[in-house]
Amino acid sequence: MNVIELERWKPSAADPRKLEYAGQPTAQEVFEELKHRLASMGYLPDEYFLMDSHWENGRKIPKDADIFCTTDYGGSEGVYLDVYLKWYDENQKKSITKSFITGKTLGENGNDLDRMFLISSAITKAFHGDHATHGRYMKIGGVEDDTGGAVVHLSQQEQKVIIEALVEQRERQEQAMSQAEQLLRRMTGSITEYVNTVGMRPLRMSGYDKTILAIQDGELSAFKDLYPQTLKDHADDLLIEAAGRPGTVGRKMTLLLLADMEQFSEPTYCAACQRAININDPEKVTFLLEQAESHVPKLSPSFHGEMASYAYLDHRFIATEIIKQCSEEQIAAAPSRLLEQFAADHDHRTLSALVEKGISGGSSAWRTLHMLTYEGRDSWIAEDLLEKRMWVETDDYGALHACVQNDAVDVCKLLLDGGIDFDVYQQWAKNHPCDGHEKTMQALEDHWSEIQTKMAQVPAQENGGMTFG
């Protein structure tokens, strides 16, 4: 595979034979590409492999940054692999080193340390390439959850023997296919590249198989040659796989499939969007959602809102971006749990955007109000949202009850002003005891009396202003 670039370049408009600087990639994009490659080789640390929170929310890789790794035993248990970015800051006139990624394996013996050093080597090669012609390293023996094993240096002839055996295993034993592919990638860099170069049993590997491998390996040229032959029968699988492929190459593959295949089922398109969300690719998610109505017949009105709700679970930045780009119609049809989700974060800005665009509190209204009024911490947010627009149904007595239980008097008054009938609520509350909130109930009775008085005065004022004759 090609090295992971820490800068973006594009053909020059003046001279297409030359490249010109095109900006910096986001740290998240670089991380997802690296994680994908390590996973494809079976090289992800078994405990965790996480990007530092400093680099979240679209932060870009600094210009002229370089990357390096350190590996060592932890202070208490396990072996740690730390990946750092280092660059020179022109404003501060000094070199800066910042933690980028941390990986950990639970094992802590010599074999575990050796394996983490091999992972560190794989990371270094991913960014700097393999500049030598020496035989690569591989781990043999053991099962997937065994962190031990032996590290063996192989000659080129020995590599060829094992590679041929692995290709044979991949073709005959489907259950062992994943591990065989990981080993092939570890030894050759790319299965697609190996098959194209060596021509190992090209007739026994289907065109669909080769296309999927090209997506996984990030081999764009091979993908362009292969996918037209398999698109008719495997369009759904190819779109989902391409949507889950990180980086620029994954976006280009997805774009090609959408350009050549006009329609997909909603479940397929939903799965593709979710895969793009899972790899934390806001650019691809935005593109897929913009194209959704063009590629999915009779798209559900709630589709965009459902994607925002899905993204919230692990990728809140993407969820907020989806909400910003949604139309009022799309938000009005969104699931009401979106309000509840962002109320849990007390995210006033996003809650305001949802309410202003017309979301309904639905069955989640009482939980949303409970979270905002509990102990009075964020009652002001609930008040502001209700003043912007009444998003609670007028027969949702559970929502009013939640505010009574939290003694959020001002919020309760706004609910009554919005149309909830306090007399009906009192009858409803007889089956939902709420002791200890007498002062709140008295304040609401007084407010309800004021509302009734004002309503009674309106017809009299209107009649008094009319003249006949």
Coordinates of N, CA, C and O in Angstrom, one line a residue, residues 400-413 416 422 425-426 434 436-448:
L400 N -45.2 17.6 32.2 CA -45.4 18.6 33.2 C -45.1 18.0 34.6 O -44.6 18.6 35.5
H401 N -45.5 16.7 34.8 CA -45.3 16.0 36.1 C -43.8 16.0 36.4 O -43.4 16.1 37.6
A402 N -42.9 15.7 35.4 CA -41.5 15.7 35.6 C -40.9 17.0 36.1 O -40.1 17.0 37.0
C403 N -41.5 18.1 35.6 CA -41.1 19.4 36.1 C -41.6 19.7 37.5 O -40.9 20.4 38.3
V404 N -42.8 19.3 37.8 CA -43.4 19.4 39.1 C -42.5 18.7 40.1 O -42.2 19.2 41.2
Q405 N -42.1 17.5 39.8 CA -41.3 16.7 40.7 C -39.9 17.4 41.0 O -39.3 17.2 42.0
N406 N -39.4 18.1 40.0 CA -38.2 18.8 40.2 C -38.3 20.3 40.6 O -37.4 21.1 40.7
D407 N -39.6 20.6 41.0 CA -39.9 22.0 41.5 C -39.5 23.1 40.5 O -39.0 24.2 41.0
A408 N -39.5 22.8 39.2 CA -39.2 23.8 38.2 C -40.4 24.6 37.9 O -41.0 24.5 36.8
V409 N -40.7 25.6 38.8 CA -42.0 26.3 38.7 C -42.1 27.1 37.4 O -43.1 27.1 36.7
D410 N -41.0 27.8 37.0 CA -41.1 28.7 35.8 C -41.3 27.8 34.5 O -41.9 28.2 33.6
V411 N -40.6 26.7 34.5 CA -40.8 25.8 33.4 C -42.2 25.3 33.3 O -42.8 25.2 32.2
C412 N -42.8 24.9 34.5 CA -44.2 24.4 34.5 C -45.1 25.5 34.0 O -46.1 25.2 33.3
K413 N -44.9 26.8 34.4 CA -45.7 27.8 33.9 C -45.7 28.0 32.4 O -46.8 28.3 31.8
L416 N -47.9 25.4 30.9 CA -49.3 25.8 31.0 C -49.7 26.9 30.0 O -50.7 26.9 29.4
F422 N -54.2 22.5 33.2 CA -53.8 22.1 34.6 C -54.9 21.3 35.3 O -54.6 20.5 36.1
Y425 N -54.5 17.9 34.2 CA -53.3 17.3 34.8 C -53.6 16.9 36.3 O -53.1 15.8 36.7
Q426 N -54.3 17.7 37.0 CA -54.6 17.4 38.4 C -55.4 16.0 38.5 O -55.1 15.2 39.5
C434 N -47.4 12.6 44.0 CA -46.3 13.5 43.9 C -46.2 14.3 45.2 O -46.4 15.5 45.2
G436 N -44.8 16.2 48.6 CA -43.7 17.0 48.9 C -43.4 18.2 48.0 O -42.4 18.8 48.1
H437 N -44.4 18.4 47.1 CA -44.3 19.5 46.2 C -45.5 20.5 46.3 O -45.9 21.0 45.3
E438 N -45.9 20.7 47.5 CA -47.1 21.5 47.7 C -47.0 22.9 47.2 O -47.8 23.6 46.6
K439 N -45.8 23.5 47.5 CA -45.5 24.9 47.1 C -45.6 25.1 45.6 O -46.1 26.1 45.1
T440 N -45.0 24.1 44.9 CA -45.0 24.2 43.5 C -46.4 24.1 42.9 O -46.8 24.8 42.0
M441 N -47.2 23.1 43.5 CA -48.6 23.0 43.0 C -49.4 24.2 43.3 O -50.2 24.6 42.5
Q442 N -49.2 24.9 44.5 CA -49.9 26.1 44.8 C -49.6 27.2 43.8 O -50.5 27.9 43.3
A443 N -48.3 27.3 43.5 CA -47.9 28.3 42.5 C -48.5 28.1 41.2 O -48.9 29.1 40.5
L444 N -48.6 26.8 40.8 CA -49.2 26.5 39.5 C -50.8 26.8 39.5 O -51.3 27.2 38.5
E445 N -51.4 26.5 40.6 CA -52.8 26.8 40.8 C -53.1 28.3 40.6 O -54.0 28.7 39.9
D446 N -52.2 29.1 41.2 CA -52.4 30.5 41.1 C -52.2 31.0 39.7 O -52.9 31.8 39.2
H447 N -51.2 30.4 39.0 CA -50.9 30.8 37.6 C -52.0 30.4 36.7 O -52.4 31.1 35.8
W448 N -52.5 29.2 37.0 CA -53.7 28.7 36.1 C -54.9 29.6 36.3 O -55.6 29.9 35.3

